[in-house]
PDB file of C-alpha atoms and ligand atoms in Angstrom:
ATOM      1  CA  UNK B   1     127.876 -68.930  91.391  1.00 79.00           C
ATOM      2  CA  UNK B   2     129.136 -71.663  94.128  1.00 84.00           C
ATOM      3  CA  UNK B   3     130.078 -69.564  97.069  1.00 87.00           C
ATOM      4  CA  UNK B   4     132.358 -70.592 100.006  1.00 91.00           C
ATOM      5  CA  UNK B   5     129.467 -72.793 101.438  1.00 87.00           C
ATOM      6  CA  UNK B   6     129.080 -74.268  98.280  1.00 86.00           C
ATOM      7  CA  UNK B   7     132.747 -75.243  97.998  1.00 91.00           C
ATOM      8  CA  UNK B   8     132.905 -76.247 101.482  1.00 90.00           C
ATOM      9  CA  UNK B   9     130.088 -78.511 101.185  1.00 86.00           C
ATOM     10  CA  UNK B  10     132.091 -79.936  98.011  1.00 89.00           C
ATOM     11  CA  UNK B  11     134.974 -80.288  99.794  1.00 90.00           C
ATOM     12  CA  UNK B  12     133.185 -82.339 102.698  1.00 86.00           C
ATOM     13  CA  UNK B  13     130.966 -84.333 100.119  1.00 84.00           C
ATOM     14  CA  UNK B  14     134.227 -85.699  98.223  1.00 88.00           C
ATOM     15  CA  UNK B  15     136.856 -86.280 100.611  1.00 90.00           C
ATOM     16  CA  UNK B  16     135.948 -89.197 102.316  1.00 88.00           C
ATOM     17  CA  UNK B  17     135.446 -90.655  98.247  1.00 89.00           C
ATOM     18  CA  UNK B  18     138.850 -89.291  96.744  1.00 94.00           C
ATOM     19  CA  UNK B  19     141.315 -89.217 100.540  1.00 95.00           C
ATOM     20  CA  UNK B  20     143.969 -92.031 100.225  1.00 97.00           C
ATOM     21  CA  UNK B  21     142.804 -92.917  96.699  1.00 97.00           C
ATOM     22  CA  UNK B  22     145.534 -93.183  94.019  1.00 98.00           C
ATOM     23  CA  UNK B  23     144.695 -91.733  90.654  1.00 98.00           C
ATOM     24  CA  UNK B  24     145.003 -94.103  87.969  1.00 97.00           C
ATOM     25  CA  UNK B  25     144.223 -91.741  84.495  1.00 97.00           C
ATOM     26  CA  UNK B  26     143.710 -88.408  84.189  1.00 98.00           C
ATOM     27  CA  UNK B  27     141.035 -87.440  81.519  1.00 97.00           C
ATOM     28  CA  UNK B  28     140.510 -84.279  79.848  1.00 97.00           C
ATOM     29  CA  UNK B  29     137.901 -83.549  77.303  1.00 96.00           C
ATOM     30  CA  UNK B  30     138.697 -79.845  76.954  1.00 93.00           C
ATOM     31  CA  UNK B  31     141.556 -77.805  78.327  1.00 94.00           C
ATOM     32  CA  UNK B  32     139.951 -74.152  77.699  1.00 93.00           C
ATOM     33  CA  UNK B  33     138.865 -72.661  80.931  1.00 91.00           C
ATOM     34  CA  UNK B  34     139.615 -69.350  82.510  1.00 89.00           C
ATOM     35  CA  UNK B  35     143.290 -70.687  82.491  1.00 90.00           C
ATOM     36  CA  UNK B  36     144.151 -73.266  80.561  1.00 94.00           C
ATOM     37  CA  UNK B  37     144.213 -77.149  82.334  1.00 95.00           C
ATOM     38  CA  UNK B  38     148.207 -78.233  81.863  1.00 95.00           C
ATOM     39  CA  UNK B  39     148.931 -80.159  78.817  1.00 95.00           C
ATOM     40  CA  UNK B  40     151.198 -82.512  80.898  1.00 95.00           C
ATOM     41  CA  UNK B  41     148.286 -82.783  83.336  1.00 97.00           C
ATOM     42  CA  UNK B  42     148.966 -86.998  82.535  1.00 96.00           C
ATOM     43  CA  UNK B  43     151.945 -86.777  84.615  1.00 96.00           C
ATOM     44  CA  UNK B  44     150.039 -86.962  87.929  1.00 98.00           C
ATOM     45  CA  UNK B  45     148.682 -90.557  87.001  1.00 98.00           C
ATOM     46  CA  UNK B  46     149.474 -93.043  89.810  1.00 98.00           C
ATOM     47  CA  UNK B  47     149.921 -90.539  92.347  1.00 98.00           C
ATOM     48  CA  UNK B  48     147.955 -90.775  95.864  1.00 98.00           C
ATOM     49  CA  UNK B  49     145.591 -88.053  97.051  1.00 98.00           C
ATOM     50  CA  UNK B  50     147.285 -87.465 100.388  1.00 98.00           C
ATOM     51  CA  UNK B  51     144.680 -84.123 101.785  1.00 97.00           C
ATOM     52  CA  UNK B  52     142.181 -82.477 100.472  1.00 97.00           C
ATOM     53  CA  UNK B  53     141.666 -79.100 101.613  1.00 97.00           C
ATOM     54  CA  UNK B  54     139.936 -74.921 100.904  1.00 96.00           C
ATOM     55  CA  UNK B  55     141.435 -71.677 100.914  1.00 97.00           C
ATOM     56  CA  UNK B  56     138.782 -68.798 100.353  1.00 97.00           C
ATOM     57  CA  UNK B  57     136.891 -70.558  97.242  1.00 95.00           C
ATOM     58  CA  UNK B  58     139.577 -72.793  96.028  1.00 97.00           C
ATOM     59  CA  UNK B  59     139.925 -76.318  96.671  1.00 97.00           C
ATOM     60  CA  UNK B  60     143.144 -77.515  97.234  1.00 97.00           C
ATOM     61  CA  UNK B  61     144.173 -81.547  96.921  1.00 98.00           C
ATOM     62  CA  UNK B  62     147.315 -82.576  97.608  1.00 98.00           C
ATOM     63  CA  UNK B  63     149.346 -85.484  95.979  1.00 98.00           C
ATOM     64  CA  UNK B  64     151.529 -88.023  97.153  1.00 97.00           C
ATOM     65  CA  UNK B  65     154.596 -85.898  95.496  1.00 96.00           C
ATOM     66  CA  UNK B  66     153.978 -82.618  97.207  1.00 96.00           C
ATOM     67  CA  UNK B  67     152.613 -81.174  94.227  1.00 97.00           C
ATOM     68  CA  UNK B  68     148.905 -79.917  94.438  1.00 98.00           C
ATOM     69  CA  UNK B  69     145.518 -79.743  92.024  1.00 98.00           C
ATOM     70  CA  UNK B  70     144.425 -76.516  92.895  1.00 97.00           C
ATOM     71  CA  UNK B  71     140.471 -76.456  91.443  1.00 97.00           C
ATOM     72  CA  UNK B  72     138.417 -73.514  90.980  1.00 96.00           C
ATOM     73  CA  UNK B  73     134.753 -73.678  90.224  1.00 93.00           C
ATOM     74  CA  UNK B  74     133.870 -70.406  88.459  1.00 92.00           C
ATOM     75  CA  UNK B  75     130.896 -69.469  87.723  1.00 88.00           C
ATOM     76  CA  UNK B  76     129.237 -72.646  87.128  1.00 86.00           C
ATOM     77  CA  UNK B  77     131.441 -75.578  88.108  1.00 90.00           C
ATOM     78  CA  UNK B  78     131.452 -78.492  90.015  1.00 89.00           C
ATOM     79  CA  UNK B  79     133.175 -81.766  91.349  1.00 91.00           C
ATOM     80  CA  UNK B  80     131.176 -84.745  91.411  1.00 88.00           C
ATOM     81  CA  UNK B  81     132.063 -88.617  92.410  1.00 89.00           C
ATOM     82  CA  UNK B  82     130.583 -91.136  89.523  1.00 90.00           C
ATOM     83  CA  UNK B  83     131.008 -94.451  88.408  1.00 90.00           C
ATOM     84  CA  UNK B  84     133.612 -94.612  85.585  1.00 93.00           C
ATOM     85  CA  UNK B  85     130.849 -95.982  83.534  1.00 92.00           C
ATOM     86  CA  UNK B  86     128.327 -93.709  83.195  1.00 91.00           C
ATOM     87  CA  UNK B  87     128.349 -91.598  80.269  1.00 93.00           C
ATOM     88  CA  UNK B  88     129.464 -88.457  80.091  1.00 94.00           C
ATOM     89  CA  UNK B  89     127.924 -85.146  80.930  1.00 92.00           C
ATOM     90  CA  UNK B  90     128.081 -82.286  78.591  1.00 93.00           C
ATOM     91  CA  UNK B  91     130.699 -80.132  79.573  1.00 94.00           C
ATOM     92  CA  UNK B  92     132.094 -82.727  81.894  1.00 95.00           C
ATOM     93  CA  UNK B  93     135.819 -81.238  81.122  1.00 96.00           C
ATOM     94  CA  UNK B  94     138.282 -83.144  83.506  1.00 97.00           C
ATOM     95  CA  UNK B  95     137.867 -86.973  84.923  1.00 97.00           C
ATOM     96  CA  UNK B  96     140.495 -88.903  87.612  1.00 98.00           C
ATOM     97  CA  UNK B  97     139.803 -92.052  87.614  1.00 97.00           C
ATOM     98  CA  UNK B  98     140.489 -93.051  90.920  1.00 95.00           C
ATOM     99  CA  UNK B  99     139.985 -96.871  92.676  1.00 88.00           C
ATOM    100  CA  UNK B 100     137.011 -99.164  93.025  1.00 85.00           C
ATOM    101  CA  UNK B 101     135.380 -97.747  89.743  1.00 90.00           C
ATOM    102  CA  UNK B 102     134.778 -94.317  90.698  1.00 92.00           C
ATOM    103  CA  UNK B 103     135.706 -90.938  88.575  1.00 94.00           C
ATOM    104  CA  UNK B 104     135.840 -87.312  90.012  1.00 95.00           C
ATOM    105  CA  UNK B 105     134.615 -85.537  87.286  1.00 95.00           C
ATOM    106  CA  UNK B 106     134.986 -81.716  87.257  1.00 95.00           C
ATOM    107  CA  UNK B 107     131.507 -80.125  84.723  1.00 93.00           C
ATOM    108  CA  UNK B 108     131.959 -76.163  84.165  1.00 93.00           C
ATOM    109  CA  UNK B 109     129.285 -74.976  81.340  1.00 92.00           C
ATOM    110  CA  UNK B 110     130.791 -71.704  81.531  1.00 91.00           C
ATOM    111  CA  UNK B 111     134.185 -72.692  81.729  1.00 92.00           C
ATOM    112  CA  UNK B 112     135.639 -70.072  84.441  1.00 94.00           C
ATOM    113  CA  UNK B 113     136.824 -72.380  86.305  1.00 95.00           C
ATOM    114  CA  UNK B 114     140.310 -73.529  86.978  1.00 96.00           C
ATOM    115  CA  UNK B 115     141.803 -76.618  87.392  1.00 97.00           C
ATOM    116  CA  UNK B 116     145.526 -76.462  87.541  1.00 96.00           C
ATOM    117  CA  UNK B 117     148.743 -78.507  88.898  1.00 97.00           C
ATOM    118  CA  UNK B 118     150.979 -76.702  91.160  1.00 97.00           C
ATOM    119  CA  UNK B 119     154.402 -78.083  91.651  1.00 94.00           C
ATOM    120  CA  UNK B 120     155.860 -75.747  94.236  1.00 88.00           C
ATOM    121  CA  UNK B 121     155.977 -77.418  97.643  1.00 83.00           C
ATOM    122  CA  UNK B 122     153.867 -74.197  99.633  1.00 92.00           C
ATOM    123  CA  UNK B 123     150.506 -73.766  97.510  1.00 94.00           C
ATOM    124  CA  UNK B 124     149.833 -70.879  99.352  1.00 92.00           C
ATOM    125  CA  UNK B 125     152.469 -68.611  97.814  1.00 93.00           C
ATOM    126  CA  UNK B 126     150.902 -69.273  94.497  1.00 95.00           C
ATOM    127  CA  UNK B 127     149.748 -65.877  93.017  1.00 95.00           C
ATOM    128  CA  UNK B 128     146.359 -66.926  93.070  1.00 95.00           C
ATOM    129  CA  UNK B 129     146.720 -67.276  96.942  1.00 96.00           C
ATOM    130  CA  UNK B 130     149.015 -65.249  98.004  1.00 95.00           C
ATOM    131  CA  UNK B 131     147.261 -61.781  98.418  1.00 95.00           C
ATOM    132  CA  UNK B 132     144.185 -63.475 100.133  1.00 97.00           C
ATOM    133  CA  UNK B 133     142.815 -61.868 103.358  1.00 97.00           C
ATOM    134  CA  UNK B 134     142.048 -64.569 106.680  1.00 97.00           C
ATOM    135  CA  UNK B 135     139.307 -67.259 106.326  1.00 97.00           C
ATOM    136  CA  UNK B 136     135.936 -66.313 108.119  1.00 97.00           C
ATOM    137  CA  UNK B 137     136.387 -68.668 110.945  1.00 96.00           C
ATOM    138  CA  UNK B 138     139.997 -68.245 111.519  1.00 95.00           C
ATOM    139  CA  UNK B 139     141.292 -66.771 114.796  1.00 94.00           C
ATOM    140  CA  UNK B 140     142.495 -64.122 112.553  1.00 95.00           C
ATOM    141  CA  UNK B 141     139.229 -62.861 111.698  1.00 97.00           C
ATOM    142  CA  UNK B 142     138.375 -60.995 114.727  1.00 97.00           C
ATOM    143  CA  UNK B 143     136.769 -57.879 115.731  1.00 97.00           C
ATOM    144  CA  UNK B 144     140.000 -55.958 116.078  1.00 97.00           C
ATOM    145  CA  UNK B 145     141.317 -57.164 113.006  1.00 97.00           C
ATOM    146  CA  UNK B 146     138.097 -56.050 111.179  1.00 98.00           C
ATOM    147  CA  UNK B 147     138.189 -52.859 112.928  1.00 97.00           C
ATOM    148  CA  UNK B 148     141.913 -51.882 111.532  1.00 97.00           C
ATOM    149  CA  UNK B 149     141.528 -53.786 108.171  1.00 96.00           C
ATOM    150  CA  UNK B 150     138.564 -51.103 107.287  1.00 96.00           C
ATOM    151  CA  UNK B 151     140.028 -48.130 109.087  1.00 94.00           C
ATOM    152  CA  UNK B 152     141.120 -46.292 106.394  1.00 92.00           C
ATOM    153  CA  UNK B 153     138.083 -47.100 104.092  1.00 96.00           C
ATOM    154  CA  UNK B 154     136.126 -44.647 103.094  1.00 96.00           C
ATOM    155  CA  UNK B 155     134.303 -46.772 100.675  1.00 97.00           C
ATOM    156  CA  UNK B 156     130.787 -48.427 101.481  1.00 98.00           C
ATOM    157  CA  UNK B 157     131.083 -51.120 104.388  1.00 98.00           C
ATOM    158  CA  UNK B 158     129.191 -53.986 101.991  1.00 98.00           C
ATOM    159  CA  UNK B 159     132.321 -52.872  99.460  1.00 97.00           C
ATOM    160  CA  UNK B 160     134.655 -53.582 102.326  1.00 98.00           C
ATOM    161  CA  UNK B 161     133.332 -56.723 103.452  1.00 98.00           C
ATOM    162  CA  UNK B 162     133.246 -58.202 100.040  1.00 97.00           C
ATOM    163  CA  UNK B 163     136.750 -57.328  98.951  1.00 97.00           C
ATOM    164  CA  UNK B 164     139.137 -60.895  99.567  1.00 96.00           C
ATOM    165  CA  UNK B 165     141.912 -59.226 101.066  1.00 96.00           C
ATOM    166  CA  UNK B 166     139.981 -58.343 103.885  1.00 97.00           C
ATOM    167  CA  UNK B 167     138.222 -61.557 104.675  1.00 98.00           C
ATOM    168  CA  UNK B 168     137.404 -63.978 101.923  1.00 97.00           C
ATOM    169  CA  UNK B 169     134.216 -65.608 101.309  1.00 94.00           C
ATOM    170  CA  UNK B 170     131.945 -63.115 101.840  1.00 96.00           C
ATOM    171  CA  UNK B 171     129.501 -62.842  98.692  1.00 93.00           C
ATOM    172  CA  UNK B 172     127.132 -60.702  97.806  1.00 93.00           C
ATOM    173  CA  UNK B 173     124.320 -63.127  99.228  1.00 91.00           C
ATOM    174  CA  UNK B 174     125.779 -62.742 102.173  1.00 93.00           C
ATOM    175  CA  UNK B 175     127.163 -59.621 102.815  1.00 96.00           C
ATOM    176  CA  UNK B 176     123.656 -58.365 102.732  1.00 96.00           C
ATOM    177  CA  UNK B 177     122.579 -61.147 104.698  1.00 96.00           C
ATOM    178  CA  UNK B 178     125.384 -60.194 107.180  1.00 97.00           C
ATOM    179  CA  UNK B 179     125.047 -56.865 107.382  1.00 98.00           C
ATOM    180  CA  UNK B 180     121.311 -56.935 108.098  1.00 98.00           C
ATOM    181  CA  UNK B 181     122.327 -59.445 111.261  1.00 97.00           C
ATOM    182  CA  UNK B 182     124.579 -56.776 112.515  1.00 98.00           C
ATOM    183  CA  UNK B 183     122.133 -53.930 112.074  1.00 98.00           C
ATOM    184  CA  UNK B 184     124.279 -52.392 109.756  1.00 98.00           C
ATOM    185  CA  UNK B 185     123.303 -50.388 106.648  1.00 98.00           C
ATOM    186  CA  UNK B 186     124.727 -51.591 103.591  1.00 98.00           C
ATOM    187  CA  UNK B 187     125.861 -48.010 102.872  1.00 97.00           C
ATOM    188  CA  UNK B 188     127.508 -46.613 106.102  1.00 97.00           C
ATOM    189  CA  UNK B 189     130.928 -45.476 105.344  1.00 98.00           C
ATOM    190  CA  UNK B 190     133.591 -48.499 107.005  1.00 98.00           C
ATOM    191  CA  UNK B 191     135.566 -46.139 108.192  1.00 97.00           C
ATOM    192  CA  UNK B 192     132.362 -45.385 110.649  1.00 97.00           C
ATOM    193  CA  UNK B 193     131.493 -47.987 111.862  1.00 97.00           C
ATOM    194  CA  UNK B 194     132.721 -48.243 115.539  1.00 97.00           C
ATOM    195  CA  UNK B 195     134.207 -51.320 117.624  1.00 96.00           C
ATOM    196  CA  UNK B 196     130.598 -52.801 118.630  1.00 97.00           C
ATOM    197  CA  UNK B 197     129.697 -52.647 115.060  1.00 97.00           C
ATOM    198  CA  UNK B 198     132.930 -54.474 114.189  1.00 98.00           C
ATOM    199  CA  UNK B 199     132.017 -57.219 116.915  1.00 98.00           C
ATOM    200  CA  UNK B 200     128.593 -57.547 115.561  1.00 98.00           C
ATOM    201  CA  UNK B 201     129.282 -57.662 112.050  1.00 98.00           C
ATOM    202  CA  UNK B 202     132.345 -60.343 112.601  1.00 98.00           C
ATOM    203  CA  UNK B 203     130.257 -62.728 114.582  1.00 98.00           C
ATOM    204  CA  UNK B 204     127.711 -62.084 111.938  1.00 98.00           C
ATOM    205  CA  UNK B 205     129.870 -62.888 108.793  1.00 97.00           C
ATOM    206  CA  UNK B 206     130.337 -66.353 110.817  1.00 97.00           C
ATOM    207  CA  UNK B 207     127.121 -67.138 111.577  1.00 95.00           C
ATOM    208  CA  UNK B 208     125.288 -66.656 107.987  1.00 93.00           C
ATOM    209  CA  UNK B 209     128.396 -68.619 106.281  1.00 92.00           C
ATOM    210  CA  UNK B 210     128.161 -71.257 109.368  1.00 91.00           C
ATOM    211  CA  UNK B 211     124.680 -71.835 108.353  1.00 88.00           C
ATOM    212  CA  UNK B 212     124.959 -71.970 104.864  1.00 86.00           C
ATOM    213  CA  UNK B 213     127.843 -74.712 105.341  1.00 85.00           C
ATOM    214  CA  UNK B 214     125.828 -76.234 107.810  1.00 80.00           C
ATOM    215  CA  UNK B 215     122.755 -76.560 105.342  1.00 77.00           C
ATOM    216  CA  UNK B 216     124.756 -77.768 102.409  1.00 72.00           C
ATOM    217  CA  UNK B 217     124.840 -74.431 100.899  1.00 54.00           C
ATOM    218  CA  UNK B 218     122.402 -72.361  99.345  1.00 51.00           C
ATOM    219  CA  UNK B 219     120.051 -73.211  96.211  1.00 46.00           C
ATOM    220  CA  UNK B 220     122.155 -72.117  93.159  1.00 43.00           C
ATOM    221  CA  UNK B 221     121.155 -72.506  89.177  1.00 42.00           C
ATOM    222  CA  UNK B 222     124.186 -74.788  88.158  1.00 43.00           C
ATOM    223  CA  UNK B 223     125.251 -76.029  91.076  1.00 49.00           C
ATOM    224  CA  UNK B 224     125.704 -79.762  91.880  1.00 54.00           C
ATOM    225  CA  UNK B 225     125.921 -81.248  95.111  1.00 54.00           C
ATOM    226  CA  UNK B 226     129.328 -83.832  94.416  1.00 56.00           C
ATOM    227  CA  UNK B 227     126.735 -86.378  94.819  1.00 55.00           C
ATOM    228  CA  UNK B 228     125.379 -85.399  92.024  1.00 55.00           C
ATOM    229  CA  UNK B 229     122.160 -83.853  93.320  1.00 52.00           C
ATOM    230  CA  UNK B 230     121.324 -80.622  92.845  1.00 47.00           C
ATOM    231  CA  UNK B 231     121.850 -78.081  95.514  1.00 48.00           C
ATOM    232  CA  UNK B 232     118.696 -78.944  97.570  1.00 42.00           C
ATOM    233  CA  UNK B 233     118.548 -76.060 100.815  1.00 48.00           C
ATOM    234  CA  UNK B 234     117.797 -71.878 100.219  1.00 60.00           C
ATOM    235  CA  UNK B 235     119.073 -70.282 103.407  1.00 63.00           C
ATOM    236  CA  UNK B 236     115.947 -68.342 104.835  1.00 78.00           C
ATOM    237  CA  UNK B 237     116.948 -64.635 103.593  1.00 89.00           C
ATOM    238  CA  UNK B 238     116.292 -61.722 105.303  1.00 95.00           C
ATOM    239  CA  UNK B 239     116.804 -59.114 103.071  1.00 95.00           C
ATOM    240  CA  UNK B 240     118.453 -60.625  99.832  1.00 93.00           C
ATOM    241  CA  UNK B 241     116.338 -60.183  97.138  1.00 91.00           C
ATOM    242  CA  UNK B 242     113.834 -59.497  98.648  1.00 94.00           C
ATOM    243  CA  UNK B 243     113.278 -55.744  97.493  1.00 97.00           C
ATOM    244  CA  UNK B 244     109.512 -54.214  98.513  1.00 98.00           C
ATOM    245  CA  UNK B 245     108.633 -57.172 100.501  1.00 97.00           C
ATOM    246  CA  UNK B 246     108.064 -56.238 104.323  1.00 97.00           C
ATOM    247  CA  UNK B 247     110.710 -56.913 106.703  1.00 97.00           C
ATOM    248  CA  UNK B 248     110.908 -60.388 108.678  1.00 96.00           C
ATOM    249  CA  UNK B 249     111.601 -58.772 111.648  1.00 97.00           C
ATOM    250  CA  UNK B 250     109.815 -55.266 112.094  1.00 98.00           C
ATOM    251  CA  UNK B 251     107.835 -55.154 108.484  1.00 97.00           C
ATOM    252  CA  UNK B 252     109.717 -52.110 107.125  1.00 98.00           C
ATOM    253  CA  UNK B 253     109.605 -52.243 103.390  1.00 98.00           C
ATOM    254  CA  UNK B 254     112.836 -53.693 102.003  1.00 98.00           C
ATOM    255  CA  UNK B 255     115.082 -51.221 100.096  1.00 97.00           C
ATOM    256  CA  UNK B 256     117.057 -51.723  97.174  1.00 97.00           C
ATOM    257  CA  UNK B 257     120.004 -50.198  95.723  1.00 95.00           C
ATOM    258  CA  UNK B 258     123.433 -50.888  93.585  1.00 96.00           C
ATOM    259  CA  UNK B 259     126.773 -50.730  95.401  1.00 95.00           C
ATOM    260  CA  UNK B 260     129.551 -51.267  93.693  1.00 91.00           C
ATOM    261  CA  UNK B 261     127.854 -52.456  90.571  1.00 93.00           C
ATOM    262  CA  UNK B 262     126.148 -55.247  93.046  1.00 95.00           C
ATOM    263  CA  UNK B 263     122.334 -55.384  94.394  1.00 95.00           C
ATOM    264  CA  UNK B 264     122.207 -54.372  97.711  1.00 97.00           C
ATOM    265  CA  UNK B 265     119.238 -54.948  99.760  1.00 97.00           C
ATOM    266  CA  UNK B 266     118.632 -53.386 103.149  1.00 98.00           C
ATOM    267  CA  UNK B 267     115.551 -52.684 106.174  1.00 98.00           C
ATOM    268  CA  UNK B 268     115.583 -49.343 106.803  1.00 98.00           C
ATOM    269  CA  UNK B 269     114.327 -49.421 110.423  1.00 98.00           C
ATOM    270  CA  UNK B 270     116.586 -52.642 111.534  1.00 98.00           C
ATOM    271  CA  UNK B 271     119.506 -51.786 109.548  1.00 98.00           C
ATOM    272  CA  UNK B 272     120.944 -47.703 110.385  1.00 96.00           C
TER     273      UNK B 272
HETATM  274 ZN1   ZN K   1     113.419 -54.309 109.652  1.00 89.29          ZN
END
């Protein structure tokens, strides 16, 4: 599933492409995704792409009206830059054709994505927005912060750190990831973990996204580079899937376990 690196490294892959670029058609092959595309979708034809932005895992691009495309990528989907020529991809869905012969074709095999047009001026006060917790690397998204936003949790801390409204974009990839980076078990109640632990685990929800952004995202079945390529980097895991192989750093055996109907994976020794 394309995580917030993934959709950060679309995001930087097409912008350059679509920024400034007015969108002469608007294709649709199929308007059945997780929410259906608009049926008046047509009407943004010969509007300008004025910025193209992400909140948590949605890409926002705005148009030359105000309005705003916000895209989704589900489960499987992705945004790719082609010549208007070449022939079509199966489940290619959605195509703007934009200037100088190029499409940006949105493909979703699974179809939970969403590709919709918002016409209220603040795209942020959309539902699907609204109720989202700080990005990773905003100021926001501090130690204190994270220390009061899981205060009164008594659930597991990998639980906490996944859920949106406290910080979004933290899979289950790397959560564990981390978690193991902070020294954290997987398990520990978040309502005991103290300020150091807080500290640690912030800087370390940075760092593992920072990298995966910084590597073009990690190695994912379905996912497409908007180049086209597939997704070419794996992030060196520590403990993700990696269950009763030894421990990169002191050769524990790694553990395994569900939490929250998600595989957790943890070192015993590094992680308490
Ligand atoms: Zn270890």
């Amino acid at each position: 599933m394309p995580e917030l690196p993934e959709v950060e490294t679309t995001l930087r892959g097409i912008s350059p492409h679509v920024l400034g670029q007015r969108i002469a058609e608007v294709i649709v092959r199929r308007f059945d995704l997780r929410q259906p595309i608009p049926s008046d979708l047509a009407e943004i034809e010969g509007l300008e792409i004025t910025s193209v932005s992400r909140r948590s895992k949605y890409l926002l691009v705005q148009l030359s009206d105000g309005s705003h495309l916000l895209i989704h990528l589900g489960m499987s989907g992705s945004l790719r830059l082609t010549d208007t020529a070449e022939a079509w991809k199966k489940h290619d869905h959605v195509a703007l054709t934009l200037g100088a012969g190029k499409q940006l074709r949105f493909h979703d095999p699974r179809r939970f994505g969403i590709f919709l047009h918002l016409k209220e001026k603040d795209p942020t006060q959309h539902p699907l927005l609204a109720l989202l917790g700080p990005e990773p690397f905003d100021e926001a998204f501090s130690a204190n912060y994270l220390m009061q936003a899981i205060q009164q949790r008594s659930a597991a801390i990998k639980n906490v750190i996944m859920d949106a409204k406290v910080v979004v974009g933290v899979g289950n990839i790397y959560a564990s990831e981390a978690l193991f980076r902070a020294g954290i078990s997987p398990r520990r109640k978040a309502n005991r973990l103290r300020l150091l632990d807080a500290e640690r685990l912030a800087s370390s929800i940075q760092e593992v996204l920072r990298e995966a952004i910084d590597q073009g995202g990690t190695t994912l079945r379905d996912f497409l580079n908007s180049d086209g390529q597939p997704g070419y980097f794996k992030q060196r895991l520590f403990v993700y899937d990696r269950k009763g192989q030894p421990c990169r750093t002191c050769d524990e055996t790694i553990r395994h376990c569900v939490i929250g109907q998600r595989s957790s994976y943890w070192c015993p020794r590094c992680q308490k």
